Amino acid sequence: QGELVESGGALVQAGGSLRLSCFGSPGFFAGNIIGWYRQYPGTQRELVASISPGHQTNYADSVEGRFTISRDDVEWSLYLQMNNLAPADSAVYYCNSVIDPRPWGQGTQVTVSS
């Protein structure tokens, strides 16, 4: 098992919600800007949301207003609340540091049916 472990992906209907979780080491979280990425088959990972140690957040235009990223620096965890899901959100989701990426975890599969 690697340093980063993602979970929470599932098959949901369009309009539904999911909450993804990412667990890592204290060394990974401390002082790091951390993000959620997603990857479609045959493409590179894209950053969809990030959060700074001070809890400042940024979102890709495609998820703004629907996704919420949060972090817990006591439990060393990162979350992504995903609401009003659409088929275009179907992808494998990963967490990682935005500035100092670590080896990628296995990710968690999100599938949204229409």
PDB file of C-alpha atoms in Angstrom, residues 1-113:
ATOM      1  CA  GLN A   1       0.000   0.000   0.000  1.00  0.00           C
ATOM      2  CA  GLY A   2       1.351   3.365  -1.028  1.00  0.00           C
ATOM      3  CA  GLU A   3       1.453   6.641   0.821  1.00  0.00           C
ATOM      4  CA  LEU A   4      -1.840   7.855  -0.651  1.00  0.00           C
ATOM      5  CA  VAL A   5      -5.072   5.913  -0.390  1.00  0.00           C
ATOM      6  CA  GLU A   6      -8.230   7.119  -2.094  1.00  0.00           C
ATOM      7  CA  SER A   7     -11.712   5.745  -1.518  1.00  0.00           C
ATOM      8  CA  GLY A   8     -15.380   6.557  -1.906  1.00  0.00           C
ATOM      9  CA  GLY A   9     -15.872   6.103  -5.618  1.00  0.00           C
ATOM     10  CA  ALA A  10     -19.004   4.319  -6.798  1.00  0.00           C
ATOM     11  CA  LEU A  11     -21.618   4.045  -9.508  1.00  0.00           C
ATOM     12  CA  VAL A  12     -24.261   6.737  -9.146  1.00  0.00           C
ATOM     13  CA  GLN A  13     -27.013   8.218 -11.265  1.00  0.00           C
ATOM     14  CA  ALA A  14     -26.728  11.665 -12.777  1.00  0.00           C
ATOM     15  CA  GLY A  15     -27.662  14.287 -10.213  1.00  0.00           C
ATOM     16  CA  GLY A  16     -26.419  12.168  -7.349  1.00  0.00           C
ATOM     17  CA  SER A  17     -23.660  12.833  -4.834  1.00  0.00           C
ATOM     18  CA  LEU A  18     -20.505  11.156  -3.627  1.00  0.00           C
ATOM     19  CA  ARG A  19     -17.858  11.956  -1.041  1.00  0.00           C
ATOM     20  CA  LEU A  20     -14.326  10.903  -1.827  1.00  0.00           C
ATOM     21  CA  SER A  21     -11.682  10.439   0.852  1.00  0.00           C
ATOM     22  CA  CYS A  22      -7.908  10.460   0.724  1.00  0.00           C
ATOM     23  CA  PHE A  23      -5.655   9.382   3.543  1.00  0.00           C
ATOM     24  CA  GLY A  24      -1.953  10.085   3.705  1.00  0.00           C
ATOM     25  CA  SER A  25       0.946  10.604   6.045  1.00  0.00           C
ATOM     26  CA  PRO A  26       1.527  13.670   8.208  1.00  0.00           C
ATOM     27  CA  GLY A  27       4.532  14.449   6.067  1.00  0.00           C
ATOM     28  CA  PHE A  28       2.348  14.562   3.003  1.00  0.00           C
ATOM     29  CA  PHE A  29      -0.193  16.951   4.457  1.00  0.00           C
ATOM     30  CA  ALA A  30       1.968  19.304   6.477  1.00  0.00           C
ATOM     31  CA  GLY A  31       2.353  22.609   4.690  1.00  0.00           C
ATOM     32  CA  ASN A  32       1.272  21.204   1.348  1.00  0.00           C
ATOM     33  CA  ILE A  33      -1.218  22.418  -1.193  1.00  0.00           C
ATOM     34  CA  ILE A  34      -3.149  19.236  -1.917  1.00  0.00           C
ATOM     35  CA  GLY A  35      -5.484  18.505  -4.751  1.00  0.00           C
ATOM     36  CA  TRP A  36      -7.928  16.107  -6.277  1.00  0.00           C
ATOM     37  CA  TYR A  37      -7.180  15.051  -9.819  1.00  0.00           C
ATOM     38  CA  ARG A  38      -9.168  12.971 -12.260  1.00  0.00           C
ATOM     39  CA  GLN A  39      -8.149  10.934 -15.233  1.00  0.00           C
ATOM     40  CA  TYR A  40     -10.223   9.836 -18.187  1.00  0.00           C
ATOM     41  CA  PRO A  41      -9.120   6.751 -20.125  1.00  0.00           C
ATOM     42  CA  GLY A  42      -6.196   7.541 -22.403  1.00  0.00           C
ATOM     43  CA  THR A  43      -5.665  11.052 -21.063  1.00  0.00           C
ATOM     44  CA  GLN A  44      -3.444  12.752 -18.519  1.00  0.00           C
ATOM     45  CA  ARG A  45      -4.636  13.546 -15.046  1.00  0.00           C
ATOM     46  CA  GLU A  46      -6.259  16.940 -14.609  1.00  0.00           C
ATOM     47  CA  LEU A  47      -6.502  18.970 -11.439  1.00  0.00           C
ATOM     48  CA  VAL A  48     -10.104  19.581 -10.426  1.00  0.00           C
ATOM     49  CA  ALA A  49      -9.734  21.083  -6.967  1.00  0.00           C
ATOM     50  CA  SER A  50      -7.000  22.143  -4.576  1.00  0.00           C
ATOM     51  CA  ILE A  51      -6.747  23.389  -1.017  1.00  0.00           C
ATOM     52  CA  SER A  52      -3.927  25.181   0.738  1.00  0.00           C
ATOM     53  CA  PRO A  53      -2.776  24.667   4.331  1.00  0.00           C
ATOM     54  CA  GLY A  54      -4.817  27.779   5.130  1.00  0.00           C
ATOM     55  CA  HIS A  55      -7.892  26.195   3.525  1.00  0.00           C
ATOM     56  CA  GLN A  56      -7.945  28.437   0.483  1.00  0.00           C
ATOM     57  CA  THR A  57      -9.606  26.508  -2.309  1.00  0.00           C
ATOM     58  CA  ASN A  58      -9.522  26.546  -6.089  1.00  0.00           C
ATOM     59  CA  TYR A  59     -11.686  24.655  -8.552  1.00  0.00           C
ATOM     60  CA  ALA A  60     -11.689  23.855 -12.216  1.00  0.00           C
ATOM     61  CA  ASP A  61     -14.473  25.630 -14.061  1.00  0.00           C
ATOM     62  CA  SER A  62     -16.112  22.304 -14.843  1.00  0.00           C
ATOM     63  CA  VAL A  63     -16.725  21.509 -11.165  1.00  0.00           C
ATOM     64  CA  GLU A  64     -17.083  24.981  -9.628  1.00  0.00           C
ATOM     65  CA  GLY A  65     -20.253  25.171  -7.567  1.00  0.00           C
ATOM     66  CA  ARG A  66     -20.755  21.401  -7.532  1.00  0.00           C
ATOM     67  CA  PHE A  67     -17.633  20.048  -5.815  1.00  0.00           C
ATOM     68  CA  THR A  68     -16.247  21.038  -2.420  1.00  0.00           C
ATOM     69  CA  ILE A  69     -12.741  20.148  -1.275  1.00  0.00           C
ATOM     70  CA  SER A  70     -11.820  20.019   2.394  1.00  0.00           C
ATOM     71  CA  ARG A  71      -8.951  18.789   4.519  1.00  0.00           C
ATOM     72  CA  ASP A  72      -8.438  17.608   8.074  1.00  0.00           C
ATOM     73  CA  ASP A  73      -4.863  18.138   9.204  1.00  0.00           C
ATOM     74  CA  VAL A  74      -5.504  16.324  12.468  1.00  0.00           C
ATOM     75  CA  GLU A  75      -6.705  13.107  10.850  1.00  0.00           C
ATOM     76  CA  TRP A  76      -4.397  13.640   7.813  1.00  0.00           C
ATOM     77  CA  SER A  77      -7.245  13.330   5.378  1.00  0.00           C
ATOM     78  CA  LEU A  78      -8.603  15.075   2.308  1.00  0.00           C
ATOM     79  CA  TYR A  79     -12.170  15.015   1.051  1.00  0.00           C
ATOM     80  CA  LEU A  80     -14.095  15.871  -2.074  1.00  0.00           C
ATOM     81  CA  GLN A  81     -17.846  16.345  -1.778  1.00  0.00           C
ATOM     82  CA  MET A  82     -19.289  15.911  -5.251  1.00  0.00           C
ATOM     83  CA  ASN A  83     -22.853  17.047  -5.862  1.00  0.00           C
ATOM     84  CA  ASN A  84     -25.054  17.148  -8.936  1.00  0.00           C
ATOM     85  CA  LEU A  85     -22.838  14.630 -10.675  1.00  0.00           C
ATOM     86  CA  ALA A  86     -22.915  14.317 -14.437  1.00  0.00           C
ATOM     87  CA  PRO A  87     -21.722  11.568 -16.789  1.00  0.00           C
ATOM     88  CA  ALA A  88     -18.768  13.795 -17.718  1.00  0.00           C
ATOM     89  CA  ASP A  89     -17.547  13.417 -14.128  1.00  0.00           C
ATOM     90  CA  SER A  90     -16.963   9.704 -14.685  1.00  0.00           C
ATOM     91  CA  ALA A  91     -13.242   9.134 -14.178  1.00  0.00           C
ATOM     92  CA  VAL A  92     -10.661   7.759 -11.783  1.00  0.00           C
ATOM     93  CA  TYR A  93     -10.005  10.281  -9.020  1.00  0.00           C
ATOM     94  CA  TYR A  94      -6.663  10.710  -7.286  1.00  0.00           C
ATOM     95  CA  CYS A  95      -5.242  12.920  -4.570  1.00  0.00           C
ATOM     96  CA  ASN A  96      -1.737  14.317  -4.486  1.00  0.00           C
ATOM     97  CA  SER A  97       0.353  17.301  -3.593  1.00  0.00           C
ATOM     98  CA  VAL A  98       0.095  20.043  -6.187  1.00  0.00           C
ATOM     99  CA  ILE A  99       3.632  21.347  -5.641  1.00  0.00           C
ATOM    100  CA  ASP A 100       5.545  18.217  -4.634  1.00  0.00           C
ATOM    101  CA  PRO A 101       3.762  15.200  -6.123  1.00  0.00           C
ATOM    102  CA  ARG A 102       4.291  11.815  -4.504  1.00  0.00           C
ATOM    103  CA  PRO A 103       3.867   8.423  -6.152  1.00  0.00           C
ATOM    104  CA  TRP A 104       0.283   8.152  -7.259  1.00  0.00           C
ATOM    105  CA  GLY A 105      -2.149   5.967  -5.391  1.00  0.00           C
ATOM    106  CA  GLN A 106      -4.539   3.559  -7.061  1.00  0.00           C
ATOM    107  CA  GLY A 107      -7.292   6.128  -7.264  1.00  0.00           C
ATOM    108  CA  THR A 108     -10.999   5.576  -6.871  1.00  0.00           C
ATOM    109  CA  GLN A 109     -13.417   5.045  -9.749  1.00  0.00           C
ATOM    110  CA  VAL A 110     -16.420   7.324 -10.118  1.00  0.00           C
ATOM    111  CA  THR A 111     -19.033   6.310 -12.664  1.00  0.00           C
ATOM    112  CA  VAL A 112     -22.086   8.448 -13.314  1.00  0.00           C
ATOM    113  CA  SER A 113     -24.906   6.948 -15.327  1.00  0.00           C
TER     114      SER A 113
END
